[in-house]
Short mmCIF file of C-alpha atoms in Angstrom, two decimals:
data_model
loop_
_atom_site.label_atom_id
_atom_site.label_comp_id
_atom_site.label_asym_id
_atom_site.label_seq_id
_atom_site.Cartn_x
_atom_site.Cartn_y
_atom_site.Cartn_z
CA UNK A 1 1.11 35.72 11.58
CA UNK A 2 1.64 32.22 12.06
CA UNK A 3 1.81 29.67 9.65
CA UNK A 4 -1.72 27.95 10.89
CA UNK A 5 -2.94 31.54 10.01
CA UNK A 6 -1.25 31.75 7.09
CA UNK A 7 -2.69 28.06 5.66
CA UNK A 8 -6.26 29.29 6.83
CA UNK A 9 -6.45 32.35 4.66
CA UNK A 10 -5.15 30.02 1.74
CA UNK A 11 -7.82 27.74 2.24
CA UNK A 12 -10.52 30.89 2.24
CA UNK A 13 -9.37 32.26 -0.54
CA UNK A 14 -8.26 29.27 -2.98
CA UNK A 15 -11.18 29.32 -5.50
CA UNK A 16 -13.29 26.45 -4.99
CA UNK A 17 -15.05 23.91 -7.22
CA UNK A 18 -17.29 24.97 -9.80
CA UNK A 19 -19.52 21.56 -9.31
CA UNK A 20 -22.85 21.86 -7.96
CA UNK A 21 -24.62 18.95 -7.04
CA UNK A 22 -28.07 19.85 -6.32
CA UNK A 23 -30.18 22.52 -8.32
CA UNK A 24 -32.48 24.20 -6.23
CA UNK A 25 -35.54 23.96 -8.86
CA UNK A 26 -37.58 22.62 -6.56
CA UNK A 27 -36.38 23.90 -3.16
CA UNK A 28 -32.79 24.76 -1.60
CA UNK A 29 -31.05 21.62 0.34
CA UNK A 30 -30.30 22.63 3.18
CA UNK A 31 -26.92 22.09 5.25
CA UNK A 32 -25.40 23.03 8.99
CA UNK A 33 -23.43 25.80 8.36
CA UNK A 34 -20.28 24.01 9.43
CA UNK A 35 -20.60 21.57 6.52
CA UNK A 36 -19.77 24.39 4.54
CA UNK A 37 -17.32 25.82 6.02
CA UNK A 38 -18.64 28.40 8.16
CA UNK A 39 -18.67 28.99 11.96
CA UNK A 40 -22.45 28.81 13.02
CA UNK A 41 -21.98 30.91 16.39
CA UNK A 42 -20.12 33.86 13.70
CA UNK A 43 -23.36 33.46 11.71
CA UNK A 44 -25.25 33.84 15.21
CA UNK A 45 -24.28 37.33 15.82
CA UNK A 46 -24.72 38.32 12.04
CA UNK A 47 -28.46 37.64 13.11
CA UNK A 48 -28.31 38.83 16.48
CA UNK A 49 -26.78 41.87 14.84
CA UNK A 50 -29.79 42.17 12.68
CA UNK A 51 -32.03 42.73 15.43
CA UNK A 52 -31.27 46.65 15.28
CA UNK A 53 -31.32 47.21 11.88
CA UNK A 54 -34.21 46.91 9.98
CA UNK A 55 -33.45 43.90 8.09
CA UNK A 56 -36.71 42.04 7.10
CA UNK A 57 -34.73 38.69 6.09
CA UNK A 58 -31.50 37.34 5.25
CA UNK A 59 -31.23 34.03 3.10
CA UNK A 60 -27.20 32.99 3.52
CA UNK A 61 -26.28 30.03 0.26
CA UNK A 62 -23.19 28.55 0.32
CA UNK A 63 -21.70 26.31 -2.70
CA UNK A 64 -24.86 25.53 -3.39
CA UNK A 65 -26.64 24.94 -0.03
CA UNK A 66 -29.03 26.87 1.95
CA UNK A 67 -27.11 27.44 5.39
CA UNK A 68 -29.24 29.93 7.20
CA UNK A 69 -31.88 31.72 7.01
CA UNK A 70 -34.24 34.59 9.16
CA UNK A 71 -36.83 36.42 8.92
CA UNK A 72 -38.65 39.29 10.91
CA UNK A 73 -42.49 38.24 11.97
CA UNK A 74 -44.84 37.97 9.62
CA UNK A 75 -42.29 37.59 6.92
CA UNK A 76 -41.71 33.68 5.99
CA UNK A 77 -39.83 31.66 3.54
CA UNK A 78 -43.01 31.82 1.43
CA UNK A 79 -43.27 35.57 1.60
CA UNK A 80 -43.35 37.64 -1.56
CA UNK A 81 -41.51 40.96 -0.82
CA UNK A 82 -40.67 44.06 -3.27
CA UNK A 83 -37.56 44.05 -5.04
CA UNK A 84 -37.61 47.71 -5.32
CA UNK A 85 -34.71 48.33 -7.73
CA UNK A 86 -33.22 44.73 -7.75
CA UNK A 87 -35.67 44.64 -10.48
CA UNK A 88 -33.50 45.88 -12.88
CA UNK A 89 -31.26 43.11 -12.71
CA UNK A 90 -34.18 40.94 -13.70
CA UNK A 91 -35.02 43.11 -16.72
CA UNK A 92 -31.32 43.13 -17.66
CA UNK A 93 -31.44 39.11 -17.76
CA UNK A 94 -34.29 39.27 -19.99
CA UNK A 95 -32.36 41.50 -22.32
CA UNK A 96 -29.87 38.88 -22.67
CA UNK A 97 -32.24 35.82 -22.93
CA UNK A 98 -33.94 38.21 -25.90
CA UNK A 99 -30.79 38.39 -27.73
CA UNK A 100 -29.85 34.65 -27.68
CA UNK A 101 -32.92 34.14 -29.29
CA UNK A 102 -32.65 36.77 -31.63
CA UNK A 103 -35.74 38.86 -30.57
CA UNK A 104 -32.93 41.54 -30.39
CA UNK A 105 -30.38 41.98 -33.38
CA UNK A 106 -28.24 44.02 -31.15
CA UNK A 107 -27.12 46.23 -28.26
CA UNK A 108 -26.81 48.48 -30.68
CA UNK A 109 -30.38 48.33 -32.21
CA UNK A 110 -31.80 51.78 -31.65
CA UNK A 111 -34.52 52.95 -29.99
CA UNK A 112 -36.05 54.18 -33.04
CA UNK A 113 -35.93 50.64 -34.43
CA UNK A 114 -38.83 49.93 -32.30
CA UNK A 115 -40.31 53.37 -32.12
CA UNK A 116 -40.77 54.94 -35.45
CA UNK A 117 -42.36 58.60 -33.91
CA UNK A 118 -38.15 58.98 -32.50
CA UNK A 119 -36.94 59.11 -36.16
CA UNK A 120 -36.95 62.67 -36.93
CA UNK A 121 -35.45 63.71 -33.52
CA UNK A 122 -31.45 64.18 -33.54
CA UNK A 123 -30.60 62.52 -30.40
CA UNK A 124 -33.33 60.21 -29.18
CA UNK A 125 -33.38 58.34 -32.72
CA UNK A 126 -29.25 57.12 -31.66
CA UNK A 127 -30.37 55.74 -28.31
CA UNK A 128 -29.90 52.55 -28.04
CA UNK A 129 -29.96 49.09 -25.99
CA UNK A 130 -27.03 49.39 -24.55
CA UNK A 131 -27.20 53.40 -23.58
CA UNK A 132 -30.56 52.05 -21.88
CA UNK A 133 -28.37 49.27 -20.30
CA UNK A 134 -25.62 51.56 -18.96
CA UNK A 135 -27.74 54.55 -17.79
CA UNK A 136 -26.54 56.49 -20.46
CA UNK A 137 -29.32 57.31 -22.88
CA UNK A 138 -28.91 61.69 -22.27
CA UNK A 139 -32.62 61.94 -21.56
CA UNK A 140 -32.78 64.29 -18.34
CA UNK A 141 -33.44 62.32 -15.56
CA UNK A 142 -33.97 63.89 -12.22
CA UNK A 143 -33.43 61.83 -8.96
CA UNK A 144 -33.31 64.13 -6.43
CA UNK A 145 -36.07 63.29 -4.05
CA UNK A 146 -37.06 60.56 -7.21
CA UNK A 147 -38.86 63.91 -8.75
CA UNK A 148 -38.83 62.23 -12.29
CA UNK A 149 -40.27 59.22 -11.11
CA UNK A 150 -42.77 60.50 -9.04
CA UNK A 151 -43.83 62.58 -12.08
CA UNK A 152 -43.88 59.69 -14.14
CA UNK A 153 -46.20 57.72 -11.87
CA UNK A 154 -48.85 60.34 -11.58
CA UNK A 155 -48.80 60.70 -15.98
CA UNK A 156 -51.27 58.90 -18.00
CA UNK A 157 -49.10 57.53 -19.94
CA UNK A 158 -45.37 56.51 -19.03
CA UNK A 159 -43.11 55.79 -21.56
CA UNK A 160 -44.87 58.97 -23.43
CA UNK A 161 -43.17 60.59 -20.27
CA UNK A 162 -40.09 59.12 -20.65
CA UNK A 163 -39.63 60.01 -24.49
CA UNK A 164 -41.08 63.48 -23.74
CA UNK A 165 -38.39 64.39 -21.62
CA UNK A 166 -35.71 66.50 -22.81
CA UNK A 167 -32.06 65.01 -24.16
CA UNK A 168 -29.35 66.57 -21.30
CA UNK A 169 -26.48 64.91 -23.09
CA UNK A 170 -25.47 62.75 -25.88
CA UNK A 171 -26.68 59.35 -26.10
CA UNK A 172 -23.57 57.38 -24.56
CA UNK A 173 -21.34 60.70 -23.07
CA UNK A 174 -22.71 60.51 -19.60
CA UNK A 175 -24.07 58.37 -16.77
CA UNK A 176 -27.14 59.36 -14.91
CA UNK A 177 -29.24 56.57 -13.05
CA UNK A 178 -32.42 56.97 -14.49
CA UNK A 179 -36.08 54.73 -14.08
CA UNK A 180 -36.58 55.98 -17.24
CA UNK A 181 -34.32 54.35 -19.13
CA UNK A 182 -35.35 50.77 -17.28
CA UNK A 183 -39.09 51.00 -18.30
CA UNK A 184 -38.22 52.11 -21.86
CA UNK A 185 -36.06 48.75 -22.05
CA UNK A 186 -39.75 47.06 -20.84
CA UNK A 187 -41.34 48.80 -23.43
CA UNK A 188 -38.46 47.39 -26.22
CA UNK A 189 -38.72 43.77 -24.86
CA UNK A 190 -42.52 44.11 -25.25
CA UNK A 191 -42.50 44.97 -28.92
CA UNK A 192 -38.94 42.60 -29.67
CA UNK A 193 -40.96 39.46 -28.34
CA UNK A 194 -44.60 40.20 -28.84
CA UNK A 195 -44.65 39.52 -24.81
CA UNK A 196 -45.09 41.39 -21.57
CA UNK A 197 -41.87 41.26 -19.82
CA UNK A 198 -43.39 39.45 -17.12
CA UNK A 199 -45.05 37.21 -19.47
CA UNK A 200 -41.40 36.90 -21.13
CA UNK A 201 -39.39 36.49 -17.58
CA UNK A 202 -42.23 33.66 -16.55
CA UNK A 203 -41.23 31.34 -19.37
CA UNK A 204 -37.92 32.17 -20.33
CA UNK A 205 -36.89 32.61 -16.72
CA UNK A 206 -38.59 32.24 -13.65
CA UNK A 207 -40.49 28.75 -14.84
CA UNK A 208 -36.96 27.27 -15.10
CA UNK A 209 -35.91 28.51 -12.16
CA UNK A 210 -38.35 27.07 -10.32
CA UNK A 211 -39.83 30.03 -9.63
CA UNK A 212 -43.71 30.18 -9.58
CA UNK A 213 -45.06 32.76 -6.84
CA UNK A 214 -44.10 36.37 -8.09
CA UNK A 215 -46.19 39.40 -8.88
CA UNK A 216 -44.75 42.09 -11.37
CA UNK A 217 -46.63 44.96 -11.98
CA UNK A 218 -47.51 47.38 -14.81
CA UNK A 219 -47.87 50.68 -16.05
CA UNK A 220 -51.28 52.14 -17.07
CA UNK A 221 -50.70 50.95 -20.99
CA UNK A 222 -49.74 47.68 -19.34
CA UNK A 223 -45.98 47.26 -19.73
CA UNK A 224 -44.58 45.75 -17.26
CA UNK A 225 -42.67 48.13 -15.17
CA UNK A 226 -38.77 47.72 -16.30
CA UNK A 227 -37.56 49.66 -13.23
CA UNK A 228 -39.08 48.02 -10.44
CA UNK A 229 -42.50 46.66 -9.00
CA UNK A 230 -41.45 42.77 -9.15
CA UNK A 231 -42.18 40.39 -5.79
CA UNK A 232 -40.20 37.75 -5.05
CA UNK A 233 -39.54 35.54 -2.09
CA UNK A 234 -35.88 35.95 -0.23
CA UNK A 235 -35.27 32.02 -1.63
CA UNK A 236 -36.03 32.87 -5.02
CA UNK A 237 -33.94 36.27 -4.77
CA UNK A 238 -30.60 33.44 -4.20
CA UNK A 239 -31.43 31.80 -7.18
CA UNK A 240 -31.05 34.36 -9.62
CA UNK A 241 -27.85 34.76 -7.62
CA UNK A 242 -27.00 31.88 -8.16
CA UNK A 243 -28.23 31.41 -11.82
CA UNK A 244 -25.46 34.35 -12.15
CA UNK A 245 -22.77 32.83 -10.10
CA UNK A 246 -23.00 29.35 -12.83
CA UNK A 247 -22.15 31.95 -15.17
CA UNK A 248 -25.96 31.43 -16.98
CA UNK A 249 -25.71 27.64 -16.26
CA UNK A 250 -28.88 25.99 -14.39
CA UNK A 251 -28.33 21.81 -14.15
CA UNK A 252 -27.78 20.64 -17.68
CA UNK A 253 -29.68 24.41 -19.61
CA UNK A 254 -28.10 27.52 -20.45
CA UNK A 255 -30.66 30.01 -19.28
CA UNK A 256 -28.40 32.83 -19.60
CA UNK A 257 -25.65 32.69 -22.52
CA UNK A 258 -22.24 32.71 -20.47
CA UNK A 259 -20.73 35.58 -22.95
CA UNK A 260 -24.02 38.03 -21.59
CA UNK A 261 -23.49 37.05 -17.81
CA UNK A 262 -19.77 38.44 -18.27
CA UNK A 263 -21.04 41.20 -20.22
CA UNK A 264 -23.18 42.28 -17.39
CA UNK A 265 -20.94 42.13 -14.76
CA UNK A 266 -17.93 44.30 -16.85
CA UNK A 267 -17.36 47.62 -15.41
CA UNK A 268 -18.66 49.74 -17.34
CA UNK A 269 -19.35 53.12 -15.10
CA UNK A 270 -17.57 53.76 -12.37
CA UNK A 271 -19.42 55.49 -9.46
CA UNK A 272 -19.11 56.52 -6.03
CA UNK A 273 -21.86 54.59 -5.05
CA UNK A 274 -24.75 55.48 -1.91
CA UNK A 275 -22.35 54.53 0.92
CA UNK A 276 -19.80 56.67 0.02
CA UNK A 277 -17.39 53.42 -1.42
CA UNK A 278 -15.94 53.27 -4.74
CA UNK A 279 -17.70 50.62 -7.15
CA UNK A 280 -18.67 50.02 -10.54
CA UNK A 281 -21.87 49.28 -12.59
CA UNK A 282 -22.16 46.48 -15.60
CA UNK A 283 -25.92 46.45 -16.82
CA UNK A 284 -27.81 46.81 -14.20
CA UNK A 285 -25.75 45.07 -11.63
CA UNK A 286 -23.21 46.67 -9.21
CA UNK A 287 -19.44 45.61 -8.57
CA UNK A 288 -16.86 46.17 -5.93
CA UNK A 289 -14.14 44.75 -4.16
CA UNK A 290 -15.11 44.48 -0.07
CA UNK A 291 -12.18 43.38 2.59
CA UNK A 292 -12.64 41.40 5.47
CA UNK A 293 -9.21 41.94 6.78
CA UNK A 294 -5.75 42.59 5.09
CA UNK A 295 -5.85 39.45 3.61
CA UNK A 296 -9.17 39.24 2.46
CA UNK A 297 -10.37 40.68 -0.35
CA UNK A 298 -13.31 39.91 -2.40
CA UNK A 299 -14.97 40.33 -5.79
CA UNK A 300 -18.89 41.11 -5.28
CA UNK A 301 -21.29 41.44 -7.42
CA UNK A 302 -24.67 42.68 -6.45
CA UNK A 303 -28.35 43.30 -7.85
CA UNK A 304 -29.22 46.54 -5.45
CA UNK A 305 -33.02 48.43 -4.19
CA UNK A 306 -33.57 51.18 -2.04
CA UNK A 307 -33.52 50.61 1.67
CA UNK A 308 -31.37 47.48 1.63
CA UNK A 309 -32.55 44.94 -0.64
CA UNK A 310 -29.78 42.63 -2.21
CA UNK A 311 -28.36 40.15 -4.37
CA UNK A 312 -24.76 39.79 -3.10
CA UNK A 313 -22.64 37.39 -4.64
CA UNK A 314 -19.03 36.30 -4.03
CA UNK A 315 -17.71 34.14 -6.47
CA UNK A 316 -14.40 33.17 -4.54
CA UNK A 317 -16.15 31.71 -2.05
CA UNK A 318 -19.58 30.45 -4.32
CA UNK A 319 -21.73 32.24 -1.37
CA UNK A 320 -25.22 34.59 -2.26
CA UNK A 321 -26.53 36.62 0.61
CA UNK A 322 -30.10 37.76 -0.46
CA UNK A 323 -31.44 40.40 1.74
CA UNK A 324 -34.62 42.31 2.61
CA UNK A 325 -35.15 45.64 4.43
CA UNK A 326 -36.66 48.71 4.94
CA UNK A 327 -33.96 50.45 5.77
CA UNK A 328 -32.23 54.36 5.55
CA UNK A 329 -28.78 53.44 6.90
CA UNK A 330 -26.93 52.82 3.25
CA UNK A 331 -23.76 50.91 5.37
CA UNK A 332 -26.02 48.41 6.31
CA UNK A 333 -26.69 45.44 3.47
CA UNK A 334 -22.83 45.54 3.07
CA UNK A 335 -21.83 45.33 6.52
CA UNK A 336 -23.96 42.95 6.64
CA UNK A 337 -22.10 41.07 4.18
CA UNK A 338 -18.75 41.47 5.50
CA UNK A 339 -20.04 40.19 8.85
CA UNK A 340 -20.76 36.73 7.20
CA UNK A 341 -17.50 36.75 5.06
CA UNK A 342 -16.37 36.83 8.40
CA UNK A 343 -18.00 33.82 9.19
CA UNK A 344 -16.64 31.62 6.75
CA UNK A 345 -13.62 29.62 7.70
CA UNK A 346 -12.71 27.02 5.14
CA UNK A 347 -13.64 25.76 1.64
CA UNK A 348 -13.66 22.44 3.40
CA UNK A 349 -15.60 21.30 6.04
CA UNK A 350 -15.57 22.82 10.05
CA UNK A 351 -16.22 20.10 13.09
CA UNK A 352 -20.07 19.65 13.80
CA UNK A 353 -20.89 21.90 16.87
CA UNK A 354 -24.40 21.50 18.35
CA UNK A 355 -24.24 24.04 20.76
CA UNK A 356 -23.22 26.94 18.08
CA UNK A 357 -26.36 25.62 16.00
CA UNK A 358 -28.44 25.85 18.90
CA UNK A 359 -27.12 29.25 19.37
CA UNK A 360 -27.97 30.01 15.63
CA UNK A 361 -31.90 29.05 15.85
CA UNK A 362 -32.08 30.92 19.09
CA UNK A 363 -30.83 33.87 17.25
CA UNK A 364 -33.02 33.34 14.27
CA UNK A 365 -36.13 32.96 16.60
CA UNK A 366 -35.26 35.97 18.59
CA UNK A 367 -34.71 37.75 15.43
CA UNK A 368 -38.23 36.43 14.11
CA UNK A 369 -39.92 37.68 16.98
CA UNK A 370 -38.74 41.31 16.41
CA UNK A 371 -41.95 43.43 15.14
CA UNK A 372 -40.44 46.72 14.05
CA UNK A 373 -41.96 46.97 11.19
CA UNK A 374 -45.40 47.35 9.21
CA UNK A 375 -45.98 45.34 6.20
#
C-alpha cells in the first residue's frame, strides 16, 4: 500500500466533527455529493445497481446534508411508505421520551403495574419494560410463517391475545423476536401517558422533528400498533437517523435523553441475524460491524422491516442511508450499504465534477423510471 493510500484510509476513518450546522426541521439542505466527501459516479452505480433489486427508494445523508436521493415511479420525496418493522424503533424512542418525563418509573416497572388482571399469574406478573424491550418477556411467540401474528390480527381483541398466550420461558432467560411483546409496550405507553402512542410520538416526537405527514395505525381497541403499521416518508425515515446519530440532540432540544440513546444501542442479544451475519440487538435497534475492505471497518446501527426497509447509520462517518423495498433477497439493504461506504472518499471535501453529477441524475432518472412494482 502506498503511503497516498495509507493517508486516504486515515482521512475515512478519523472521526469527524460532531457540529451540525443546519437542522433539517423544515427540509434537508441539500449538497453535491463531492462536497461531502463522496465520489458522485461511485454513488451512480449504487443507483444503477438498484435497478435490479427491488429497492423502492434510497435517501443517502451525509454530516448533515442530503446528498442523493431516488426513487422508483410513483414513489416521491413526499411519499408515505410502511415502515413495516422499523416501527419498533419508533416505539422504543417513545419509551425513552416516557421515562424522562417520568410517565414511566422504570425499566423495571412490571407489566402488572399497569395491568392488574396479571397479578395472580407467576410469570406474566414479573414481565417487565425492559423484557418487552429486549424480546425477552417468555410469552410463546411463534414466527414461523408470522403464525402468531397472523393469529393476532384476525382476534377481536389483541393485547387479550398477547396476554393469553402461554409463558415458554422465564421472563428475562431467553430471546425470541416477538410482535407481541411490541404492541404490549403500545398498550403500557397508552395507560403511562393517558395518550395513544401516536398521539404521544406526534407531540413528543415527530412535531419536533419536523415531521407532519405520517399515518400510524391501530388495533381494534384502538392502541396504536407497537409493532408496526407506521408511514413515513424516506426523508423523514433519515431524521430519526439522525435524531439518533446527535445522540438525542435536535438544534438546541434534547428530544431523546443521551443516557437512553446509548442504552438502546448496547448489545444486549446477540443473534445471527436474517442474512446469515453475526450482529446484535439493543432495544429495538440492530448493531453490527460491516467492512468495506481490510481497512475499513464500521460501527452500524440500524432500525430494520421485512423486505428491506432501513435506518442505517454510521457514526464514523456521520452518514444515514434510509431505504425502502419490497424485497425477499435479505443481502440486499446491507450491500447496499457497503456499496455507498464505498463511495465515500474523505471527511473533507472531493474536486467538483460535473460530468459524475450528470452521471448521478441520469442514474436516478433511469432508476425512477423502473415500474417493477405495485403500490
Amino acid at each position: 500500500m502506498t503511503k497516498k493510500q495509507k493517508q486516504r484510509n486515515r482521512l475515512i476513518i478519523q472521526k469527524p466533527s460532531d457540529e451540525t450546522s443546519h437542522w433539517p426541521t423544515n427540509g434537508w439542505s441539500k449538497a453535491v455529493p463531492e462536497s461531502q466527501g463522496i465520489d458522485s459516479n461511485a454513488l451512480a452505480d449504487v443507483v444503477a445497481a438498484s435497478e435490479q433489486q427491488e429497492l423502492h427508494s434510497l435517501v443517502v445523508i451525509r454530516k448533515g446534508s442530503l446528498v442523493a436521493e431516488a426513487y422508483r415511479e410513483p414513489l416521491h420525496p413526499d411519499s408515505l411508505q410502511d415502515m413495516k418493522s422499523v416501527t419498533k424503533s419508533i416505539t422504543s424512542a417513545l419509551v425513552g421520551i416516557a421515562l424522562s418525563e417520568n410517565k414511566l418509573q422504570s425499566l423495571n416497572q412490571t407489566l402488572a403495574s399497569f395491568l392488574p388482571e396479571l397479578a395472580g399469574d407467576m410469570l406474566k406478573s414479573k414481565i417487565t419494560v425492559k423484557h418487552l424491550l429486549t424480546m425477552t418477556s417468555g410469552i410463546h411467540w411463534v414466527n414461523h410463517m408470522d403464525q402468531s401474528s397472523v393469529e393476532m390480527m384476525f382476534s377481536p381483541n389483541w393485547v387479550e391475545y398477547i396476554l393469553n398466550r402461554p409463558m415458554a420461558h422465564d421472563p428475562g432467560t431467553k430471546f425470541n423476536y416477538s410482535n407481541g411483546d411490541a404492541h404490549l409496550l403500545s398498550a403500557i405507553l397508552e395507560r403511562a401517558t393517558g395518550q395513544t402512542l401516536a398521539e404521544f410520538a406526534k407531540t413528543r416526537l415527530f412535531e419536533p422533528l419536523g415531521i407532519t405527514n405520517f399515518t400510524w395505525n391501530q388495533d381494534p381497541q384502538g392502541h396504536t400498533i407497537g409493532a408496526w403499521a407506521l408511514t413515513l416518508t424516506a426523508q423523514d425515515m433519515a431524521k430519526l437517523g439522525l435524531l439518533y446519530l446527535k445522540k438525542g440532540q435536535w438544534g438546541s432540544k434534547a428530544i431523546l435523553p443521551r443516557q437512553w440513546v446509548k442504552e438502546s444501542l448496547t448489545t444486549r442479544v446477540r443473534q445471527t441475524l436474517a442474512d446469515g451475519s453475526q450482529g446484535g440487538y439493543g432495544f429495538y435497534w440492530y448493531l453490527k460491524q460491516i467492512g468495506v475492505d481490510k481497512q475499513r471497518v464500521y460501527d452500524v446501527f440500524y432500525a430494520a422491516g421485512s423486505a428491506g426497509k432501513r435506518i442505517f447509520v454510521v457514526p464514523a462517518l456521520q452518514l444515514i442511508a434510509a431505504l425502502t423495498a419490497d424485497s425477499q433477497d435479505a443481502h440486499m439493504p446491507e450491500l447496499t450499504l457497503r456499496r455507498i461506504l464505498q463511495a465515500v472518499r474523505t471527511n473533507g471535501s472531493l474536486p467538483r465534477n460535473q460530468q459524475a453529477t450528470d452521471r448521478l441524475e441520469e442514474a436516478i432518472q433511469s432508476f425512477a423510471g423502473m415500474r417493477t412494482f405495485v403500490r
